[in-house]
CSV table of C-alpha atoms and ligand atoms in Angstrom, one decimal:
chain,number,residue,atom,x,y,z
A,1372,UNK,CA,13.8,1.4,23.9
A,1373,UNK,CA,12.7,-0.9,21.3
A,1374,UNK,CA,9.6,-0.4,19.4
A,1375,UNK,CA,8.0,-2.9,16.6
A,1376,UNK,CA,6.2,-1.8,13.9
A,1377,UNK,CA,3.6,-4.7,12.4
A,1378,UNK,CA,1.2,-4.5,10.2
A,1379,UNK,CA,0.5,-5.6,6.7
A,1380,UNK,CA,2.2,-4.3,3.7
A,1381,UNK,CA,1.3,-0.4,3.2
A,1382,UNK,CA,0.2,0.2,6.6
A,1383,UNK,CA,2.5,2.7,7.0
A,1384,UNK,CA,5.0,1.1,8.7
A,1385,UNK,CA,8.2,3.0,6.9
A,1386,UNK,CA,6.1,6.3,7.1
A,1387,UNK,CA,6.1,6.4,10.7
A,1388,UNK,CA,8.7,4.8,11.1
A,1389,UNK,CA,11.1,8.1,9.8
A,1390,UNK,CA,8.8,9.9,11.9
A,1391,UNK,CA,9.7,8.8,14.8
A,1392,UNK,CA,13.7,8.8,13.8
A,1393,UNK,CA,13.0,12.6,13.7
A,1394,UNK,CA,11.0,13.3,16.6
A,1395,UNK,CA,13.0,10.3,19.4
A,1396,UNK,CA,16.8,10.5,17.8
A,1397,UNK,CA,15.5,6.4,17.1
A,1398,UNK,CA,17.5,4.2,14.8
A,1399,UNK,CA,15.4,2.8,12.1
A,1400,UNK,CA,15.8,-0.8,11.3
A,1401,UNK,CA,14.4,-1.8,8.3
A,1402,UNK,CA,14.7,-5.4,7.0
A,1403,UNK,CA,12.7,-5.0,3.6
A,1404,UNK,CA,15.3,-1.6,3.2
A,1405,UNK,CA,18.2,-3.7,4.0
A,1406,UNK,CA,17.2,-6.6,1.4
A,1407,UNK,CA,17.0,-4.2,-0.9
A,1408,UNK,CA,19.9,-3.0,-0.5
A,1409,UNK,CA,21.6,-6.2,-0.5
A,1410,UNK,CA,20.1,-7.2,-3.9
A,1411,UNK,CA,21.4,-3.4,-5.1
A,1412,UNK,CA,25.0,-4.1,-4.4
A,1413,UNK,CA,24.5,-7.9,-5.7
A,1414,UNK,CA,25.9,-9.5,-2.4
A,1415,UNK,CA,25.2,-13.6,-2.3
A,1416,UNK,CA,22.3,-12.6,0.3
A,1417,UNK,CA,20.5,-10.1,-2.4
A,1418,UNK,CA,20.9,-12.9,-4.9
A,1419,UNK,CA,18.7,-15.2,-2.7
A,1420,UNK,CA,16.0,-12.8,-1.8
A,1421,UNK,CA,15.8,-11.2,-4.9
A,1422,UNK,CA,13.2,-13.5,-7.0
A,1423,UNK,CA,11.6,-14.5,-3.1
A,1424,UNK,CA,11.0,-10.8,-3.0
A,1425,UNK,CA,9.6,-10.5,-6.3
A,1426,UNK,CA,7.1,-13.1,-5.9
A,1427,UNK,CA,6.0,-11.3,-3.0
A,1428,UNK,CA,7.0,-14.4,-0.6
A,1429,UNK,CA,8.6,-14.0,2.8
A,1430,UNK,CA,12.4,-14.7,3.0
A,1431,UNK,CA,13.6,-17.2,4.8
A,1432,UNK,CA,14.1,-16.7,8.6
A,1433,UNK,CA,17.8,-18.0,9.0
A,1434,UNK,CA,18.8,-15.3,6.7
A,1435,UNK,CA,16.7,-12.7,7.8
A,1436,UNK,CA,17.9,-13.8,11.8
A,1437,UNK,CA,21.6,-13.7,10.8
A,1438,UNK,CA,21.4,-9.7,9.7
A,1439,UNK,CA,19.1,-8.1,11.9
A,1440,UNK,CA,21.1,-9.7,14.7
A,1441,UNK,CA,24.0,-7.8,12.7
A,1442,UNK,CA,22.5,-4.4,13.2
A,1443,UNK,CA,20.6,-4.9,16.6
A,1444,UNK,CA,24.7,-5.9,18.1
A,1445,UNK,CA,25.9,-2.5,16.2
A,1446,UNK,CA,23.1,-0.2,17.2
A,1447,UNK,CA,23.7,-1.5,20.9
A,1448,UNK,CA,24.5,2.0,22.5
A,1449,UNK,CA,21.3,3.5,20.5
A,1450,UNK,CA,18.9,5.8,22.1
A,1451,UNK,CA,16.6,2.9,21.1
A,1452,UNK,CA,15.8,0.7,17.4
A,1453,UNK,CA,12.2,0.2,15.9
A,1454,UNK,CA,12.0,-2.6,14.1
A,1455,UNK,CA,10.4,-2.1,10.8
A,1456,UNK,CA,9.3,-5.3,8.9
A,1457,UNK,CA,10.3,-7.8,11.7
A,1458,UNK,CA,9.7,-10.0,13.0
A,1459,UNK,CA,7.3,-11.1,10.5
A,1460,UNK,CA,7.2,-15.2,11.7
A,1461,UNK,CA,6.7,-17.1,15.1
A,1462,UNK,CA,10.0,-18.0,14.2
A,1463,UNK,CA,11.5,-14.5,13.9
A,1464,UNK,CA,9.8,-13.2,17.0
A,1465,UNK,CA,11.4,-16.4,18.9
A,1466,UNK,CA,14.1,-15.6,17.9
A,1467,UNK,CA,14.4,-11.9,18.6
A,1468,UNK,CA,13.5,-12.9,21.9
A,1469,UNK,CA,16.5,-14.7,22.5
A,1470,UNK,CA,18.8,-11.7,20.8
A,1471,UNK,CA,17.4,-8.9,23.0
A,1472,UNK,CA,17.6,-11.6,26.2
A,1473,UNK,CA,21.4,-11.4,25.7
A,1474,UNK,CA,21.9,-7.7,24.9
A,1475,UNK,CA,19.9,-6.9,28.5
A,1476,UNK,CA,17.1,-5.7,26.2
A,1477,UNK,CA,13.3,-5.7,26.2
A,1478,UNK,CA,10.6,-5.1,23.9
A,1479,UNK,CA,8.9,-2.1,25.6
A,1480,UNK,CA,6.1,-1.8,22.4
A,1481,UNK,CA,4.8,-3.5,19.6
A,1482,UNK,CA,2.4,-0.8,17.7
A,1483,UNK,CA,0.0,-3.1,15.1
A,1484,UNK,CA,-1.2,-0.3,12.8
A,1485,UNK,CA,-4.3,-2.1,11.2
A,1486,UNK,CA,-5.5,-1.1,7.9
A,1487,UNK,CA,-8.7,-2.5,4.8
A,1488,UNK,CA,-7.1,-4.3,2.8
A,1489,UNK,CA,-8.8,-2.4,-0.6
A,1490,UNK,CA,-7.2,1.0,0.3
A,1491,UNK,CA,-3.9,-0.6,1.3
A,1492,UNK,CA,-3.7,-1.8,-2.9
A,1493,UNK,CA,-4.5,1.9,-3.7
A,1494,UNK,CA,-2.2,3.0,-1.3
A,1495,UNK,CA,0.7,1.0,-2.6
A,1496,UNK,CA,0.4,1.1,-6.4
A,1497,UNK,CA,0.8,5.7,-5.9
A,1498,UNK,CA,3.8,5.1,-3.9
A,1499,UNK,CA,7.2,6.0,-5.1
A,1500,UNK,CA,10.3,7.4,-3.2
A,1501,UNK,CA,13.4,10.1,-3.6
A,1502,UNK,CA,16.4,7.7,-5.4
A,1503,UNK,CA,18.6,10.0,-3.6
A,1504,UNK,CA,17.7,10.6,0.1
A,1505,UNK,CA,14.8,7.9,0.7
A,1506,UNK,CA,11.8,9.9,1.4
A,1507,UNK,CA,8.9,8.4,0.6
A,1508,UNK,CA,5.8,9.5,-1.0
A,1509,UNK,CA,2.4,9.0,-2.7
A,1510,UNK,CA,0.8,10.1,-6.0
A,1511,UNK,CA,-2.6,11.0,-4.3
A,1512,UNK,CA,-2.2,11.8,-0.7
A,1513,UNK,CA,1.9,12.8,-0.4
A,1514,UNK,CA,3.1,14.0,-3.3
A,1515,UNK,CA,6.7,16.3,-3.1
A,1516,UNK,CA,5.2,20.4,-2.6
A,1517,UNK,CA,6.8,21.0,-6.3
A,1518,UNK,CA,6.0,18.5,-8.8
A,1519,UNK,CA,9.0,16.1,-9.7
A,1520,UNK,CA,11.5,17.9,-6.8
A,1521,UNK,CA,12.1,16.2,-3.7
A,1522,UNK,CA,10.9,18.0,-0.7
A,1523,UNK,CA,13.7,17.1,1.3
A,1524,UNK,CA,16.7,17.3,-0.7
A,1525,UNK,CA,15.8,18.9,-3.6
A,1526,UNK,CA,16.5,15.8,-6.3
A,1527,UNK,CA,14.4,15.2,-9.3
A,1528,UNK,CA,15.1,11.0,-9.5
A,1529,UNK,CA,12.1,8.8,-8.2
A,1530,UNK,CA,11.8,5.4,-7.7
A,1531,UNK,CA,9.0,2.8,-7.5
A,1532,UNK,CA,9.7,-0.5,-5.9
A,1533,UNK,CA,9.4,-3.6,-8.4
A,1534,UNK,CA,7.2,-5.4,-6.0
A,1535,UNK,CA,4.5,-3.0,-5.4
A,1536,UNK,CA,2.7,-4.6,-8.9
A,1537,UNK,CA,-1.3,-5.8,-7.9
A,1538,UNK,CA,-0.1,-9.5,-8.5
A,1539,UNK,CA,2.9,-9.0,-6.2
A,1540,UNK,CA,1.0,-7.6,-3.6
A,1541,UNK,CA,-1.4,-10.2,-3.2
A,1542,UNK,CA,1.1,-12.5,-2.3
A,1543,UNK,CA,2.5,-10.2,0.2
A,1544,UNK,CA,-0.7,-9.6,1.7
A,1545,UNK,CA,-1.2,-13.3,2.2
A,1546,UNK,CA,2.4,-14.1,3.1
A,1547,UNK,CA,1.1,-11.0,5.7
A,1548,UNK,CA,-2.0,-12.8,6.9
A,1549,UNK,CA,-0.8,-16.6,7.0
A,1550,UNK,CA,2.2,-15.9,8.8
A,1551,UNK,CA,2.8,-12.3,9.9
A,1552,UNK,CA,-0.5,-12.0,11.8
A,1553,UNK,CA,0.1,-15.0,14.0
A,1554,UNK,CA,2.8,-13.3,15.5
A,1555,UNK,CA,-0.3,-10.8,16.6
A,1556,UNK,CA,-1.1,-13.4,19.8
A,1557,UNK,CA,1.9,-13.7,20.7
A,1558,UNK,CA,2.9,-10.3,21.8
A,1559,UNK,CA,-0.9,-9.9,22.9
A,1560,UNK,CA,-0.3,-12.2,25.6
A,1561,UNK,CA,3.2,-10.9,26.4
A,1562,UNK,CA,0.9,-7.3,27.3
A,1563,UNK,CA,2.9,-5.2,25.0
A,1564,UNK,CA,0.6,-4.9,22.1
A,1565,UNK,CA,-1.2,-1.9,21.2
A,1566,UNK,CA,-3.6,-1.7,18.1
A,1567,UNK,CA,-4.1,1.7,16.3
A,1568,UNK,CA,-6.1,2.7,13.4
A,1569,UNK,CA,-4.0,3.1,10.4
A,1570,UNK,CA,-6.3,4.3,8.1
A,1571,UNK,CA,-7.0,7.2,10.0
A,1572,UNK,CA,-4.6,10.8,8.3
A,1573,UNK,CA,-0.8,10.2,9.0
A,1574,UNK,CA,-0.3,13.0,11.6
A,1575,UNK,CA,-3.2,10.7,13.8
A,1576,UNK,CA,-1.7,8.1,13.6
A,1577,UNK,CA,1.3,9.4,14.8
A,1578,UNK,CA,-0.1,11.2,17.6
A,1579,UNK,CA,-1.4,8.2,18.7
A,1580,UNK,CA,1.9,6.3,17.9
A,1581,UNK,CA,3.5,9.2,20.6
A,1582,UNK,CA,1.3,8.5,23.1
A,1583,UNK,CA,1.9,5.0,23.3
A,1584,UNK,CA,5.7,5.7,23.4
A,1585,UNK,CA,5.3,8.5,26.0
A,1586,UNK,CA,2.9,6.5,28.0
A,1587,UNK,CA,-0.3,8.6,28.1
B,1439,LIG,P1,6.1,-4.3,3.0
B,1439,LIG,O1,5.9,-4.4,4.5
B,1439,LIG,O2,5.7,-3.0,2.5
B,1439,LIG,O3,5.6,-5.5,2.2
B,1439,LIG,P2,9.1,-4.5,3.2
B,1439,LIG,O4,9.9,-3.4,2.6
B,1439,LIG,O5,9.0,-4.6,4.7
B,1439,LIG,O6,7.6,-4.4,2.6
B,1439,LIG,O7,9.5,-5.9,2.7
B,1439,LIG,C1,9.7,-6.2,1.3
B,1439,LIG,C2,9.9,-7.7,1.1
B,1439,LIG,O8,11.2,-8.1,1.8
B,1439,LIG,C3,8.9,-8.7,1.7
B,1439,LIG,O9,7.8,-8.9,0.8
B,1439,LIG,C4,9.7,-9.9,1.9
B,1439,LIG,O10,9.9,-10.6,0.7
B,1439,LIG,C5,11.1,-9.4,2.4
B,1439,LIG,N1,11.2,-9.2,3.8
B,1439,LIG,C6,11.3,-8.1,4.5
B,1439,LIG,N2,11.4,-8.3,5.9
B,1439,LIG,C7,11.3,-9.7,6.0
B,1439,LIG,C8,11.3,-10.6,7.1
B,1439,LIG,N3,11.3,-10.1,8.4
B,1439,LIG,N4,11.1,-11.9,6.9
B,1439,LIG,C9,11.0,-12.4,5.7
B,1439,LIG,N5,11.0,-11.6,4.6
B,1439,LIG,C10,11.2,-10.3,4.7
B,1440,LIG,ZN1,15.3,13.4,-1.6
């Protein structure tokens, strides 16, 4: 199965995303995770994205083709990927098209989880994650059971992303509505797209997630 995630940044994309790792055995792809990662370890392709990033622009789309088509090709025998972050341009979308044609693959849903754009800068600037094990969290309506401890592994390191700043996240949220949103029409057309309300509490939204996946 492949499943997209869209939606602009803070949605809760990542969120349900892990969710639904847990509850269908999916494999996450991530492409904002995977930059970030590649401008951790310093590689020539996290040297590229890394000011793009911070700026709050989108990177470009040869790069971002070349290594989700990377990870798509080794998560071939999955149970099935959600894509997480991509595509994000006509461009990207085309061309994802074209990988999964050659795989024997199809899109079976793309989930838009639409959000106001006022709570999505609240949302964002409380967020922070476990530096160990990922989890993510907010300050206001997630925070770890125990102050400072990670729920799920126990560690006491957070970490913020650098690009969740209120001038940052303007840009993304334009990058978001200039060139993301297009790609709304084109699944729309292509009858797999399915609109949710993603301001509504987590656990809703990922009930109503479930039953687009299990086809109620
Ligand atoms: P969010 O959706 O919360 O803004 P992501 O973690 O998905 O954050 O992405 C962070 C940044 O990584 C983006 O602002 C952009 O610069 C870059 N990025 C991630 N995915 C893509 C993509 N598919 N195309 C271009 N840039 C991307
Ligand atoms: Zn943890």
């Amino acid at each position: 199965m492949i499943l997209i995630l869209l939606g602009a940044p803070g949605a809760g994309k990542g969120t349900q995303a892990e969710r639904l790792v847990t509850e269908y055995g999916l494999v996450q792809l991530s492409t904002g995770e995977m930059l970030r990662s590649e401008v951790k370890s310093g590689s020539e392709l996290g040297q590229k994205a890394k000011e793009i990033m911070e700026s709050g622009q989108l990177v470009p789309d040869d790069l971002i083709i070349k290594m989700i088509s990377v990870r798509i090709s080794q998560e071939s025998d999955a149970e099935g990927i959600i894509l997480d972050g991509f595509p994000r341009t006509t461009e990207q979308a085309k061309a994802l098209d074209i990988m999964l044609k050659e795989k024997d693959l199809r899109i079976n849903h793309v989930i838009q989880l639409e959000v106001n754009e006022e709570e999505i800068v609240e949302r964002l600037s409380g967020r922070f994650s476990c530096t160990d094990c990922g989890m993510g969290y907010h300050e206001k309506f997630s925070a770890p059971a125990n102050k400072g401890i990670c729920d799920k592994c126990k560690s006491t390191n957070f970490t913020r992303r650098s690009d969740d700043s209120p001038k940052t996240l303007r840009n993304r949220l334009s990058a978001y509505k200039e060139q993301t949103a297009l790609i709304l029409p084109y699944y729309s057309t292509k009858g797999c797209l399915k609109s949710i309300d993603g301001m509504a509490e987590m656990d809703i939204v990922f009930d109503e997630i479930k039953k687009v996946i299990d086809g109620d």
